[in-house]
Backbone as JSON, one array per atom type, in Angstrom:
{
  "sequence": "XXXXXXXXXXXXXXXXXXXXXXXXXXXXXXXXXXXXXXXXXXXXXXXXXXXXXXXXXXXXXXXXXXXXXXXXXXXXXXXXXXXXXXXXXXXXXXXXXXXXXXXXX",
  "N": [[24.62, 100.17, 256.09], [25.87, 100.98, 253.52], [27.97, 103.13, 254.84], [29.22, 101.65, 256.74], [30.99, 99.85, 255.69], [32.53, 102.1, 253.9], [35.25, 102.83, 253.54], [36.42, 100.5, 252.47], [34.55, 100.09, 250.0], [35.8, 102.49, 248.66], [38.46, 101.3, 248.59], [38.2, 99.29, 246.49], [37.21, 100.49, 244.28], [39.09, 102.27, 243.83], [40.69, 99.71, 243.08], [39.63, 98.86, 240.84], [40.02, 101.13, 239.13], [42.94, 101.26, 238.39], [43.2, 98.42, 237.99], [42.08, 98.42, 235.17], [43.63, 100.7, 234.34], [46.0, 99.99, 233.98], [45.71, 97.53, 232.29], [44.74, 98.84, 229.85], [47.47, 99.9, 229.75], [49.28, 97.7, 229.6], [47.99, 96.83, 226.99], [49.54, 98.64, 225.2], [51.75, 97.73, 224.83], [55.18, 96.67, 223.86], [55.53, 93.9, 223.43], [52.84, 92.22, 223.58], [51.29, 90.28, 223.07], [53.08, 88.77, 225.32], [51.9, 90.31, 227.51], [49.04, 88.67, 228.04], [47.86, 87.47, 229.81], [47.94, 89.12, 231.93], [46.51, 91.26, 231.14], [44.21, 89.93, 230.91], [43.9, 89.15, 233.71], [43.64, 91.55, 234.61], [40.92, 92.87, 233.48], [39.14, 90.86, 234.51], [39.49, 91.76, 237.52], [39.07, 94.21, 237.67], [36.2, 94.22, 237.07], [35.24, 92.36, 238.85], [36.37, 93.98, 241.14], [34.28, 96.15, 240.72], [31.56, 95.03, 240.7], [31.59, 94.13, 243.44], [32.17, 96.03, 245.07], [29.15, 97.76, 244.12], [27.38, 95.35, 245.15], [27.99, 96.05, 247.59], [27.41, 98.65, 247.83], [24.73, 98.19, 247.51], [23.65, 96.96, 250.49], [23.23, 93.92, 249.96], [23.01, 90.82, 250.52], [24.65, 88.71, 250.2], [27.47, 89.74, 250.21], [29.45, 88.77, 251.66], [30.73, 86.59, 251.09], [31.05, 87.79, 248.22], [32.92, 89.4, 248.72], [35.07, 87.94, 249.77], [35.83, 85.95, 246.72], [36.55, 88.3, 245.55], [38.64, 89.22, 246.75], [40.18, 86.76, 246.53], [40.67, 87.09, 243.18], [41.89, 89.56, 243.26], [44.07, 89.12, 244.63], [45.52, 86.83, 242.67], [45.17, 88.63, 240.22], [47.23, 90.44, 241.49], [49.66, 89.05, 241.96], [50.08, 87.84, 239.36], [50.84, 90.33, 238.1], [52.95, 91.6, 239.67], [54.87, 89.98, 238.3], [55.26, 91.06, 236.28], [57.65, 93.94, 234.75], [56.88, 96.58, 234.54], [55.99, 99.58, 235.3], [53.58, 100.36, 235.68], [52.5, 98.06, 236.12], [53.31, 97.08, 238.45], [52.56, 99.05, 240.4], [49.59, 98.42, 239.81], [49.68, 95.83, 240.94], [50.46, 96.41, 243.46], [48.13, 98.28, 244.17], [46.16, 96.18, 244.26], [47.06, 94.06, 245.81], [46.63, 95.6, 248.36], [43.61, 95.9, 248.21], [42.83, 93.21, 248.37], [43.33, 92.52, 250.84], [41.82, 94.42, 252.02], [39.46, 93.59, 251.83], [39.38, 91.19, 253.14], [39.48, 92.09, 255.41]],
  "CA": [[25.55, 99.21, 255.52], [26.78, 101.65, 252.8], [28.77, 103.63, 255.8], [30.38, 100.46, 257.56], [31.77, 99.56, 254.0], [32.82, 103.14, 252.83], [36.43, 102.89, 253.01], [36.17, 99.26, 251.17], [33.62, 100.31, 248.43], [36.93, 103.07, 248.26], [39.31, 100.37, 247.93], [37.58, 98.47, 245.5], [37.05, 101.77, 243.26], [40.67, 102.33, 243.58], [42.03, 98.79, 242.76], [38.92, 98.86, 239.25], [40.56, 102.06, 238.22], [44.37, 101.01, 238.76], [43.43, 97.49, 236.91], [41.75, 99.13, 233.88], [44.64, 101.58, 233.78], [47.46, 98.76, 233.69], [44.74, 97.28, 230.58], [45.64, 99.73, 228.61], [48.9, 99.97, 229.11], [49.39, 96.74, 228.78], [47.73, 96.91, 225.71], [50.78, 99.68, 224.13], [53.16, 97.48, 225.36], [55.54, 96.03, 222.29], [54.89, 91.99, 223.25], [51.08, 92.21, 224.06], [50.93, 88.36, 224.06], [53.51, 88.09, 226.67], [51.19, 90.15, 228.68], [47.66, 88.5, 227.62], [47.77, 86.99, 231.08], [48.12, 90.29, 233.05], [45.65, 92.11, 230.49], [42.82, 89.03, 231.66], [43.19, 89.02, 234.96], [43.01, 92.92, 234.95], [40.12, 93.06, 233.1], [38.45, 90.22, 235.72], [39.63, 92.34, 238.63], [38.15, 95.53, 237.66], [35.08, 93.77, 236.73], [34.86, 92.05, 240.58], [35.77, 95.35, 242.14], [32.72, 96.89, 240.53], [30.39, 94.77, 240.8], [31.48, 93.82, 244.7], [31.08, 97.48, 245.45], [28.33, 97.63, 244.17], [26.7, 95.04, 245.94], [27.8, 96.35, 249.47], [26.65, 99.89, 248.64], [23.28, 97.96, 247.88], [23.62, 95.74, 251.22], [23.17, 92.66, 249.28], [23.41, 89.47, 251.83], [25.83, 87.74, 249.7], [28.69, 90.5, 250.28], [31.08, 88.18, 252.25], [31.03, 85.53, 249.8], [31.73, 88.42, 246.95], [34.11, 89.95, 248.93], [35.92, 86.26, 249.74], [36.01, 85.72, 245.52], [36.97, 89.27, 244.65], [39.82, 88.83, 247.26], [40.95, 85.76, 245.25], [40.77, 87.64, 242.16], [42.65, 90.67, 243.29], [45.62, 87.98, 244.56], [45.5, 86.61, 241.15], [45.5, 89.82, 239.54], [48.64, 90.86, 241.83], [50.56, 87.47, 241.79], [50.4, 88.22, 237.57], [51.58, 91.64, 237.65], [53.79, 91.26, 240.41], [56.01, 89.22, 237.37], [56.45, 92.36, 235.23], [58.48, 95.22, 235.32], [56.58, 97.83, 234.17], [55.7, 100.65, 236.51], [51.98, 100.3, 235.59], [51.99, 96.61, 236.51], [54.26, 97.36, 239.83], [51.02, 99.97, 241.02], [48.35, 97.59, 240.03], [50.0, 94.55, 242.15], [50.55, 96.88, 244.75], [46.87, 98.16, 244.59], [45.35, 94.93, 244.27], [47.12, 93.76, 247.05], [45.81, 96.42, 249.22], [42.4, 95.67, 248.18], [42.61, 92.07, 248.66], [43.58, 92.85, 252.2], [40.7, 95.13, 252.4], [38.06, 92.57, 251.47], [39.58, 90.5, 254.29], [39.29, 92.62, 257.42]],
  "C": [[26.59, 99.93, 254.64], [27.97, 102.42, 253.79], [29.54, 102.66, 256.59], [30.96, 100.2, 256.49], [32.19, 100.75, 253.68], [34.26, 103.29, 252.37], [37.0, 101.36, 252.25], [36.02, 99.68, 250.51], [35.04, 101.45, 247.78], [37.95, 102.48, 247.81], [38.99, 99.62, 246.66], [37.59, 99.48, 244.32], [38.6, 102.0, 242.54], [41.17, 100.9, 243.15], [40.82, 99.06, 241.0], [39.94, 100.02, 238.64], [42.17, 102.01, 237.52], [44.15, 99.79, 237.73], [43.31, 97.84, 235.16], [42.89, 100.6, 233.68], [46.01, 100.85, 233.18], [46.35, 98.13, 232.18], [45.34, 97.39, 229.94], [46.52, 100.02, 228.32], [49.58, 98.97, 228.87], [49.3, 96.31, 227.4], [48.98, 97.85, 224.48], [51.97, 98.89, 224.39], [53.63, 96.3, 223.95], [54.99, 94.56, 221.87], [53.34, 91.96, 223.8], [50.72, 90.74, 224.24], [51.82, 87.88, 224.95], [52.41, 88.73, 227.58], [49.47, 90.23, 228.41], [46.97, 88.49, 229.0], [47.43, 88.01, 232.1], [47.0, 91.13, 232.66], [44.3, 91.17, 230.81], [42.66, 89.28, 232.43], [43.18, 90.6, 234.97], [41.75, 93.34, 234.58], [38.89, 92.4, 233.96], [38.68, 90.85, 236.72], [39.19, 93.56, 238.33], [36.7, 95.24, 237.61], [34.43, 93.31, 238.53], [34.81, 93.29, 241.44], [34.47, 96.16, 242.14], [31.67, 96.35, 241.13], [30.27, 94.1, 242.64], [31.31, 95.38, 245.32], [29.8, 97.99, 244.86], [27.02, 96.88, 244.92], [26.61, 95.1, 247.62], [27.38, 97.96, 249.61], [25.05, 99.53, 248.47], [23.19, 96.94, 248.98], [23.06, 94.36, 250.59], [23.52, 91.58, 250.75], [24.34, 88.73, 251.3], [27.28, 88.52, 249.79], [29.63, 89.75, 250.75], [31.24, 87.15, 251.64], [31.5, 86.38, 248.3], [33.04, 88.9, 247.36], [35.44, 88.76, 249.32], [36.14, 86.27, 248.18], [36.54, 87.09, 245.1], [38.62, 89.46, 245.54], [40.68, 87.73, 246.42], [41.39, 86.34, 244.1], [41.78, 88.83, 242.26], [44.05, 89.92, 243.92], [46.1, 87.19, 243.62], [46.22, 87.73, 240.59], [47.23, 90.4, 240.01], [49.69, 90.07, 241.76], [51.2, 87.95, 239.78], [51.36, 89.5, 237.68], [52.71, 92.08, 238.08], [55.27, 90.47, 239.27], [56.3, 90.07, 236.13], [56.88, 93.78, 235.59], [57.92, 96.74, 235.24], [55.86, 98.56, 235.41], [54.09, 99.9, 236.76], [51.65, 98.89, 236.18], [52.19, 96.46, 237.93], [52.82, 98.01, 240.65], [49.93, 98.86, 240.95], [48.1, 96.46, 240.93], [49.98, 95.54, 243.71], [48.5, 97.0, 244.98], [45.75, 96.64, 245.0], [45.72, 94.23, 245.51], [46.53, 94.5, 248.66], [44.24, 96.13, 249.38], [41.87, 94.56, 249.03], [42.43, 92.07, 250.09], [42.45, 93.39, 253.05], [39.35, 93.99, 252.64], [38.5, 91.25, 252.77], [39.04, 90.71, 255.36], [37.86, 93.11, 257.12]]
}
């Protein structure tokens, strides 16, 4: 199971690291409560990527129902970030969209 999933559980790794990097830079950024919104759902989308790779490198039976909700979450996450300008937010929408995509096929 872990080997039919490996370039997923890769995507998923890559969009956690990409959300929790936008976080923080969200976090230095001058208006921090304009982006509370972008700093949530990144913090929920790193959180889903983990714990949905996680449960497909432990074949878990519920994987296509996590990977259905962490898809949601990572179109969320990109939809938000997708509405600011900053580089860091630009990469994370992009990744997240990639992901989402991933957790599809």
């Amino acid at each position: 199971m872990h080997e039919k999933n490996k370039h997923l559980i890769q995507a998923l790794r890559d969009c956690s690291a990409e959300c929790n990097h936008c976080y923080s830079a969200c976090l230095q950024e001058d208006d921090v409560k304009m982006m509370a919104k972008c700093i949530q759902l990144d913090r929920n989308c790193a959180d889903i990527c983990d714990m949905t790779s996680s449960w497909l490198e432990s074949g878990s039976d519920l994987s296509d129902s996590i990977k259905k909700f962490c898809s949601e979450i990572c179109d969320a996450c990109a939809d938000e970030c997708g509405k600011h300008s900053h580089e860091h937010c630009k990469r994370c929408a992009e990744m997240c969209r990639k992901c989402s995509e991933s957790c599809k096929s």
